[in-house]
Amino acid sequence: MSLLTVGTVAFDAIETPFGKTDKIIGGAATYIALAASYFNKPINMVSVVGDDFPEEGLQNLRNHGANTDGIQIKKGEKTFFWAGKYHNDMNTRDTLVTELNVLADFEPVVLDEYQGCEFLMLGNLTPAVQMSVINQLKSRPRLVVLDTMNFWMDIMMDELKSVLKKVDVLTINDAEARQLSGEYSLVKAAQIILEMGPTFLVIKKGEHGALLFNKDSVFFAPALPLEEVFDPTGAGDSFAGGFIGYLASTRDISFDNMKRAIIFGSAMASFCVEKFGTERLINLTQNEIDDRVQDFIDLVQFDISLVND
Ligand code: AMP
């Protein structure tokens, strides 16, 4: 089904306890497109890079079924750059550098060929850009999912709250849910956030899994206990890509199907963290994905009889 995504296509410099990279290709939309490509093609992309961005980077996305016609290339300008350093627990990180560069005055353009999309993934970037993409679509998609981060809550909370009124699903991590709602309890935070607009809320808790809320129900999916986490960068975006890619491929946006989508999203995130950057997401097979989902099933399946049965 038609899937459109907007988000950063970026250079990242990453430092983990296992090593350090110079500028490698990353960005929210890159991870989303790669993860979604295992479920649904094409992935129509809206983004922006500078002319320092290598053509192979775009070609690599196209090889995975992405349509990169909507990625603007700005002459004489520099690509968005982010640098981060992970703590020993690998669950928390410090942002060392965020250079907006081309993102600072980015005006997204939704191409005519992208109109009529049924599934819209608003990846992490300026809330105004996310809003502009929604407004440019002539017909409302069946499902609009938004991912964001503390960076935008710190500097553009009002704009972010305006976009939240227009989306169906919000995906954020636990610290961001607390920041957005002002509530420590995630259950209370979810109630407050669901009042802001989204019908569904996914709270990602890193190695502790993810929670899915709507007004009446809650579902918990674990994260796979992995022997080695090499680099968590892009885990959230890979989760989002797997989540919306699966929903788009099945065209079912019920709460029950979202539970399955969360497992597929968690599986894609678990692959992402096994190598630096996008390395692991680039060469996956369908069998590896199936085996990984089976691992999730085995992890949480148990037989039990109730005391009063
Ligand atoms: P994640 O680890 O899923 O939070 O995503 C990491 C990716 O997000 C990296 O590839 C970065 O290029 C990108 N990123 C970092 N900061 C921002 C930001 N403020 N806006 C948009 N994308 C960002």
GROMACS .gro file of C-alpha atoms and ligand atoms in nm:
model
  332
    1MET     CA    1   0.000   0.000   0.000
    2SER     CA    2   0.111   0.353  -0.059
    3LEU     CA    3   0.343   0.465   0.216
    4LEU     CA    4   0.490   0.813   0.247
    5THR     CA    5   0.757   0.910   0.496
    6VAL     CA    6   0.922   1.236   0.591
    7GLY     CA    7   1.223   1.264   0.821
    8THR     CA    8   1.590   1.345   0.828
    9VAL     CA    9   1.844   1.195   0.593
   10ALA     CA   10   2.162   1.272   0.776
   11PHE     CA   11   2.525   1.228   0.862
   12ASP     CA   12   2.580   1.081   1.207
   13ALA     CA   13   2.893   1.048   1.420
   14ILE     CA   14   2.841   0.787   1.688
   15GLU     CA   15   3.041   0.689   1.994
   16THR     CA   16   2.954   0.378   2.194
   17PRO     CA   17   3.158   0.179   2.448
   18PHE     CA   18   3.242  -0.051   2.153
   19GLY     CA   19   3.383   0.208   1.917
   20LYS     CA   20   3.343   0.529   1.728
   21THR     CA   21   3.241   0.624   1.374
   22ASP     CA   22   3.318   0.930   1.169
   23LYS     CA   23   3.035   1.067   0.958
   24ILE     CA   24   2.817   0.779   0.845
   25ILE     CA   25   2.479   0.790   0.675
   26GLY     CA   26   2.186   0.796   0.913
   27GLY     CA   27   1.877   1.001   0.977
   28ALA     CA   28   1.528   0.910   1.086
   29ALA     CA   29   1.387   0.870   0.733
   30THR     CA   30   1.680   0.650   0.629
   31TYR     CA   31   1.615   0.401   0.910
   32ILE     CA   32   1.237   0.418   0.859
   33ALA     CA   33   1.263   0.348   0.486
   34LEU     CA   34   1.509   0.061   0.525
   35ALA     CA   35   1.304  -0.108   0.798
   36ALA     CA   36   0.971  -0.056   0.618
   37SER     CA   37   1.115  -0.189   0.292
   38TYR     CA   38   1.100  -0.546   0.426
   39PHE     CA   39   0.718  -0.518   0.442
   40ASN     CA   40   0.596  -0.269   0.188
   41LYS     CA   41   0.722  -0.102  -0.131
   42PRO     CA   42   0.762   0.162  -0.254
   43ILE     CA   43   0.840   0.397   0.030
   44ASN     CA   44   0.792   0.750  -0.099
   45MET     CA   45   1.038   0.978   0.077
   46VAL     CA   46   1.026   1.351   0.151
   47SER     CA   47   1.349   1.494   0.289
   48VAL     CA   48   1.645   1.721   0.218
   49VAL     CA   49   2.023   1.682   0.195
   50GLY     CA   50   2.314   1.905   0.096
   51ASP     CA   51   2.533   1.847  -0.207
   52ASP     CA   52   2.789   1.689   0.027
   53PHE     CA   53   2.560   1.382   0.050
   54PRO     CA   54   2.690   1.090  -0.159
   55GLU     CA   55   2.482   0.963  -0.451
   56GLU     CA   56   2.551   0.602  -0.330
   57GLY     CA   57   2.354   0.686  -0.015
   58LEU     CA   58   2.046   0.770  -0.220
   59GLN     CA   59   2.107   0.476  -0.455
   60ASN     CA   60   2.118   0.246  -0.156
   61LEU     CA   61   1.772   0.367  -0.049
   62ARG     CA   62   1.643   0.316  -0.404
   63ASN     CA   63   1.785  -0.038  -0.405
   64HIS     CA   64   1.558  -0.104  -0.107
   65GLY     CA   65   1.248   0.018  -0.287
   66ALA     CA   66   1.250   0.380  -0.175
   67ASN     CA   67   1.142   0.655  -0.411
   68THR     CA   68   1.392   0.935  -0.348
   69ASP     CA   69   1.246   1.184  -0.599
   70GLY     CA   70   1.107   1.381  -0.303
   71ILE     CA   71   1.450   1.423  -0.139
   72GLN     CA   72   1.569   1.774  -0.225
   73ILE     CA   73   1.942   1.824  -0.284
   74LYS     CA   74   2.050   2.177  -0.187
   75LYS     CA   75   2.347   2.309  -0.384
   76GLY     CA   76   2.627   2.458  -0.174
   77GLU     CA   77   2.462   2.352   0.153
   78LYS     CA   78   2.546   2.092   0.413
   79THR     CA   79   2.347   1.785   0.517
   80PHE     CA   80   2.190   1.768   0.866
   81PHE     CA   81   2.455   1.640   1.110
   82TRP     CA   82   2.404   1.474   1.445
   83ALA     CA   83   2.666   1.337   1.686
   84GLY     CA   84   2.584   1.129   1.992
   85LYS     CA   85   2.763   0.940   2.265
   86TYR     CA   86   2.610   0.643   2.448
   87HIS     CA   87   2.662   0.575   2.816
   88ASN     CA   88   2.775   0.233   2.935
   89ASP     CA   89   2.414   0.118   2.986
   90MET     CA   90   2.354   0.181   2.612
   91ASN     CA   91   2.001   0.298   2.701
   92THR     CA   92   2.090   0.661   2.753
   93ARG     CA   93   2.290   0.894   2.534
   94ASP     CA   94   2.412   1.250   2.514
   95THR     CA   95   2.361   1.450   2.199
   96LEU     CA   96   2.698   1.613   2.134
   97VAL     CA   97   2.614   1.805   1.816
   98THR     CA   98   2.298   1.888   1.623
   99GLU     CA   99   2.378   2.095   1.312
  100LEU     CA  100   2.050   2.163   1.135
  101ASN     CA  101   2.220   2.289   0.815
  102VAL     CA  102   1.973   2.219   0.526
  103LEU     CA  103   1.699   2.145   0.779
  104ALA     CA  104   1.702   2.502   0.912
  105ASP     CA  105   1.492   2.640   0.624
  106PHE     CA  106   1.357   2.320   0.474
  107GLU     CA  107   1.029   2.354   0.289
  108PRO     CA  108   0.908   2.004   0.210
  109VAL     CA  109   0.737   1.937  -0.121
  110VAL     CA  110   0.493   1.648  -0.156
  111LEU     CA  111   0.521   1.548  -0.520
  112ASP     CA  112   0.204   1.486  -0.724
  113GLU     CA  113   0.305   1.122  -0.759
  114TYR     CA  114   0.297   1.093  -0.376
  115GLN     CA  115  -0.064   1.215  -0.348
  116GLY     CA  116  -0.329   0.965  -0.236
  117CYS     CA  117  -0.096   0.793   0.012
  118GLU     CA  118  -0.284   0.578   0.263
  119PHE     CA  119  -0.012   0.550   0.527
  120LEU     CA  120   0.190   0.851   0.640
  121MET     CA  121   0.495   0.821   0.866
  122LEU     CA  122   0.601   1.159   1.003
  123GLY     CA  123   0.955   1.078   1.113
  124ASN     CA  124   1.152   1.286   1.354
  125LEU     CA  125   1.217   1.642   1.237
  126THR     CA  126   1.080   1.996   1.275
  127PRO     CA  127   0.710   1.990   1.374
  128ALA     CA  128   0.642   2.265   1.116
  129VAL     CA  129   0.772   2.038   0.841
  130GLN     CA  130   0.559   1.750   0.967
  131MET     CA  131   0.256   1.984   0.963
  132SER     CA  132   0.335   2.109   0.613
  133VAL     CA  133   0.339   1.751   0.477
  134ILE     CA  134  -0.002   1.681   0.633
  135ASN     CA  135  -0.140   2.004   0.488
  136GLN     CA  136  -0.007   1.934   0.137
  137LEU     CA  137  -0.190   1.601   0.112
  138LYS     CA  138  -0.514   1.648  -0.082
  139SER     CA  139  -0.681   1.350   0.086
  140ARG     CA  140  -0.626   1.245   0.446
  141PRO     CA  141  -0.428   0.919   0.477
  142ARG     CA  142  -0.597   0.627   0.654
  143LEU     CA  143  -0.326   0.634   0.919
  144VAL     CA  144  -0.089   0.910   1.028
  145VAL     CA  145   0.194   0.809   1.263
  146LEU     CA  146   0.425   1.068   1.419
  147ASP     CA  147   0.762   1.018   1.582
  148THR     CA  148   0.947   1.298   1.757
  149MET     CA  149   1.204   1.359   2.030
  150ASN     CA  150   1.294   1.573   2.331
  151PHE     CA  151   1.495   1.811   2.111
  152TRP     CA  152   1.173   1.942   1.951
  153MET     CA  153   0.985   1.940   2.284
  154ASP     CA  154   1.257   2.164   2.429
  155ILE     CA  155   1.240   2.428   2.157
  156MET     CA  156   0.907   2.393   1.972
  157MET     CA  157   0.652   2.244   2.212
  158ASP     CA  158   0.360   2.457   2.087
  159GLU     CA  159   0.417   2.365   1.721
  160LEU     CA  160   0.450   1.999   1.821
  161LYS     CA  161   0.121   2.010   2.011
  162SER     CA  162  -0.051   2.155   1.703
  163VAL     CA  163   0.066   1.861   1.487
  164LEU     CA  164  -0.036   1.611   1.755
  165LYS     CA  165  -0.398   1.717   1.701
  166LYS     CA  166  -0.376   1.579   1.348
  167VAL     CA  167  -0.220   1.236   1.401
  168ASP     CA  168  -0.354   0.889   1.481
  169VAL     CA  169  -0.049   0.731   1.644
  170LEU     CA  170   0.235   0.895   1.840
  171THR     CA  171   0.558   0.704   1.910
  172ILE     CA  172   0.793   0.845   2.176
  173ASN     CA  173   1.019   0.708   2.447
  174ASP     CA  174   0.937   0.699   2.817
  175ALA     CA  175   1.136   1.012   2.908
  176GLU     CA  176   0.966   1.203   2.625
  177ALA     CA  177   0.620   1.083   2.738
  178ARG     CA  178   0.699   1.222   3.083
  179GLN     CA  179   0.825   1.550   2.936
  180LEU     CA  180   0.523   1.592   2.708
  181SER     CA  181   0.265   1.515   2.978
  182GLY     CA  182   0.439   1.644   3.290
  183GLU     CA  183   0.344   1.313   3.459
  184TYR     CA  184   0.587   1.051   3.591
  185SER     CA  185   0.347   0.756   3.582
  186LEU     CA  186   0.338   0.631   3.223
  187VAL     CA  187  -0.026   0.526   3.261
  188LYS     CA  188  -0.126   0.878   3.365
  189ALA     CA  189   0.105   1.025   3.101
  190ALA     CA  190  -0.068   0.814   2.835
  191GLN     CA  191  -0.412   0.940   2.944
  192ILE     CA  192  -0.296   1.300   2.914
  193ILE     CA  193  -0.124   1.250   2.578
  194LEU     CA  194  -0.425   1.070   2.429
  195GLU     CA  195  -0.626   1.383   2.511
  196MET     CA  196  -0.385   1.586   2.294
  197GLY     CA  197  -0.498   1.423   1.970
  198PRO     CA  198  -0.361   1.076   1.891
  199THR     CA  199  -0.594   0.776   1.922
  200PHE     CA  200  -0.299   0.544   1.988
  201LEU     CA  201   0.023   0.601   2.179
  202VAL     CA  202   0.336   0.386   2.164
  203ILE     CA  203   0.584   0.440   2.448
  204LYS     CA  204   0.925   0.288   2.369
  205LYS     CA  205   1.131   0.182   2.668
  206GLY     CA  206   1.455   0.073   2.499
  207GLU     CA  207   1.574  -0.262   2.628
  208HIS     CA  208   1.257  -0.279   2.841
  209GLY     CA  209   1.019  -0.309   2.546
  210ALA     CA  210   0.726  -0.096   2.434
  211LEU     CA  211   0.373  -0.014   2.548
  212LEU     CA  212   0.075   0.048   2.321
  213PHE     CA  213  -0.216   0.248   2.459
  214ASN     CA  214  -0.553   0.356   2.338
  215LYS     CA  215  -0.832   0.498   2.554
  216ASP     CA  216  -0.951   0.157   2.678
  217SER     CA  217  -0.661  -0.086   2.638
  218VAL     CA  218  -0.294  -0.135   2.693
  219PHE     CA  219  -0.054  -0.389   2.540
  220PHE     CA  220   0.307  -0.461   2.632
  221ALA     CA  221   0.572  -0.603   2.399
  222PRO     CA  222   0.913  -0.698   2.536
  223ALA     CA  223   1.243  -0.616   2.375
  224LEU     CA  224   1.450  -0.921   2.290
  225PRO     CA  225   1.727  -0.972   2.546
  226LEU     CA  226   2.031  -0.946   2.318
  227GLU     CA  227   2.376  -1.065   2.411
  228GLU     CA  228   2.540  -0.764   2.248
  229VAL     CA  229   2.399  -0.423   2.172
  230PHE     CA  230   2.651  -0.254   1.948
  231ASP     CA  231   2.488   0.077   1.856
  232PRO     CA  232   2.130   0.179   1.950
  233THR     CA  233   2.121   0.468   1.698
  234GLY     CA  234   1.814   0.442   1.479
  235ALA     CA  235   1.641   0.179   1.693
  236GLY     CA  236   1.338   0.405   1.741
  237ASP     CA  237   1.316   0.483   1.371
  238SER     CA  238   1.362   0.119   1.272
  239PHE     CA  239   1.082   0.037   1.512
  240ALA     CA  240   0.862   0.300   1.344
  241GLY     CA  241   0.952   0.170   0.996
  242GLY     CA  242   0.871  -0.190   1.084
  243PHE     CA  243   0.552  -0.080   1.262
  244ILE     CA  244   0.406   0.125   0.976
  245GLY     CA  245   0.548  -0.103   0.705
  246TYR     CA  246   0.364  -0.399   0.854
  247LEU     CA  247   0.040  -0.200   0.896
  248ALA     CA  248   0.062  -0.076   0.536
  249SER     CA  249   0.121  -0.429   0.405
  250THR     CA  250  -0.177  -0.570   0.595
  251ARG     CA  251  -0.400  -0.258   0.559
  252ASP     CA  252  -0.552  -0.336   0.899
  253ILE     CA  253  -0.534  -0.053   1.153
  254SER     CA  254  -0.717  -0.223   1.441
  255PHE     CA  255  -0.570  -0.233   1.793
  256ASP     CA  256  -0.513  -0.610   1.753
  257ASN     CA  257  -0.313  -0.563   1.435
  258MET     CA  258  -0.115  -0.282   1.597
  259LYS     CA  259  -0.004  -0.537   1.858
  260ARG     CA  260   0.146  -0.745   1.575
  261ALA     CA  261   0.296  -0.433   1.419
  262ILE     CA  262   0.468  -0.357   1.750
  263ILE     CA  263   0.630  -0.700   1.748
  264PHE     CA  264   0.752  -0.650   1.389
  265GLY     CA  265   0.875  -0.302   1.482
  266SER     CA  266   1.057  -0.442   1.785
  267ALA     CA  267   1.214  -0.712   1.568
  268MET     CA  268   1.349  -0.449   1.324
  269ALA     CA  269   1.484  -0.243   1.616
  270SER     CA  270   1.658  -0.553   1.754
  271PHE     CA  271   1.840  -0.602   1.423
  272CYS     CA  272   1.933  -0.234   1.398
  273VAL     CA  273   2.125  -0.231   1.727
  274GLU     CA  274   2.341  -0.532   1.635
  275LYS     CA  275   2.579  -0.329   1.416
  276PHE     CA  276   2.685   0.032   1.369
  277GLY     CA  277   2.449   0.264   1.182
  278THR     CA  278   2.236   0.107   0.910
  279GLU     CA  279   2.476  -0.182   0.844
  280ARG     CA  280   2.253  -0.458   0.979
  281LEU     CA  281   1.931  -0.328   0.824
  282ILE     CA  282   2.079  -0.327   0.478
  283ASN     CA  283   2.122  -0.700   0.429
  284LEU     CA  284   1.840  -0.875   0.612
  285THR     CA  285   1.652  -1.174   0.474
  286GLN     CA  286   1.283  -1.254   0.521
  287ASN     CA  287   1.388  -1.577   0.698
  288GLU     CA  288   1.594  -1.384   0.950
  289ILE     CA  289   1.294  -1.160   1.021
  290ASP     CA  290   1.064  -1.462   1.065
  291ASP     CA  291   1.313  -1.632   1.298
  292ARG     CA  292   1.343  -1.315   1.501
  293VAL     CA  293   0.966  -1.279   1.535
  294GLN     CA  294   0.951  -1.643   1.644
  295ASP     CA  295   1.205  -1.553   1.917
  296PHE     CA  296   0.962  -1.287   2.040
  297ILE     CA  297   0.676  -1.538   2.042
  298ASP     CA  298   0.885  -1.793   2.236
  299LEU     CA  299   0.997  -1.527   2.482
  300VAL     CA  300   0.648  -1.442   2.605
  301GLN     CA  301   0.449  -1.762   2.549
  302PHE     CA  302   0.347  -1.959   2.855
  303ASP     CA  303   0.073  -2.198   2.963
  304ILE     CA  304  -0.099  -2.123   3.288
  305SER     CA  305  -0.413  -2.233   3.467
  306LEU     CA  306  -0.602  -1.984   3.679
  307VAL     CA  307  -0.642  -2.077   4.045
  308ASN     CA  308  -1.022  -2.069   4.016
  309ASP     CA  309  -1.047  -2.259   3.685
  310AMP     P1  310   1.692   0.723   1.713
  310AMP     O1  311   1.814   0.655   1.765
  310AMP     O2  312   1.587   0.627   1.663
  310AMP     O3  313   1.639   0.825   1.807
  310AMP     O4  314   1.734   0.802   1.582
  310AMP     C1  315   1.865   0.843   1.555
  310AMP     C2  316   1.863   0.920   1.425
  310AMP     O5  317   1.790   1.041   1.443
  310AMP     C3  318   2.003   0.959   1.380
  310AMP     O6  319   2.032   0.894   1.259
  310AMP     C4  320   2.000   1.110   1.365
  310AMP     O7  321   2.050   1.155   1.241
  310AMP     C5  322   1.855   1.148   1.377
  310AMP     N1  323   1.834   1.266   1.460
  310AMP     C6  324   1.902   1.302   1.572
  310AMP     N2  325   1.856   1.419   1.621
  310AMP     C7  326   1.754   1.457   1.541
  310AMP     C8  327   1.665   1.569   1.538
  310AMP     N3  328   1.670   1.666   1.631
  310AMP     N4  329   1.572   1.573   1.440
  310AMP     C9  330   1.565   1.476   1.348
  310AMP     N5  331   1.646   1.369   1.342
  310AMP    C10  332   1.741   1.359   1.437
   0.00000   0.00000   0.00000
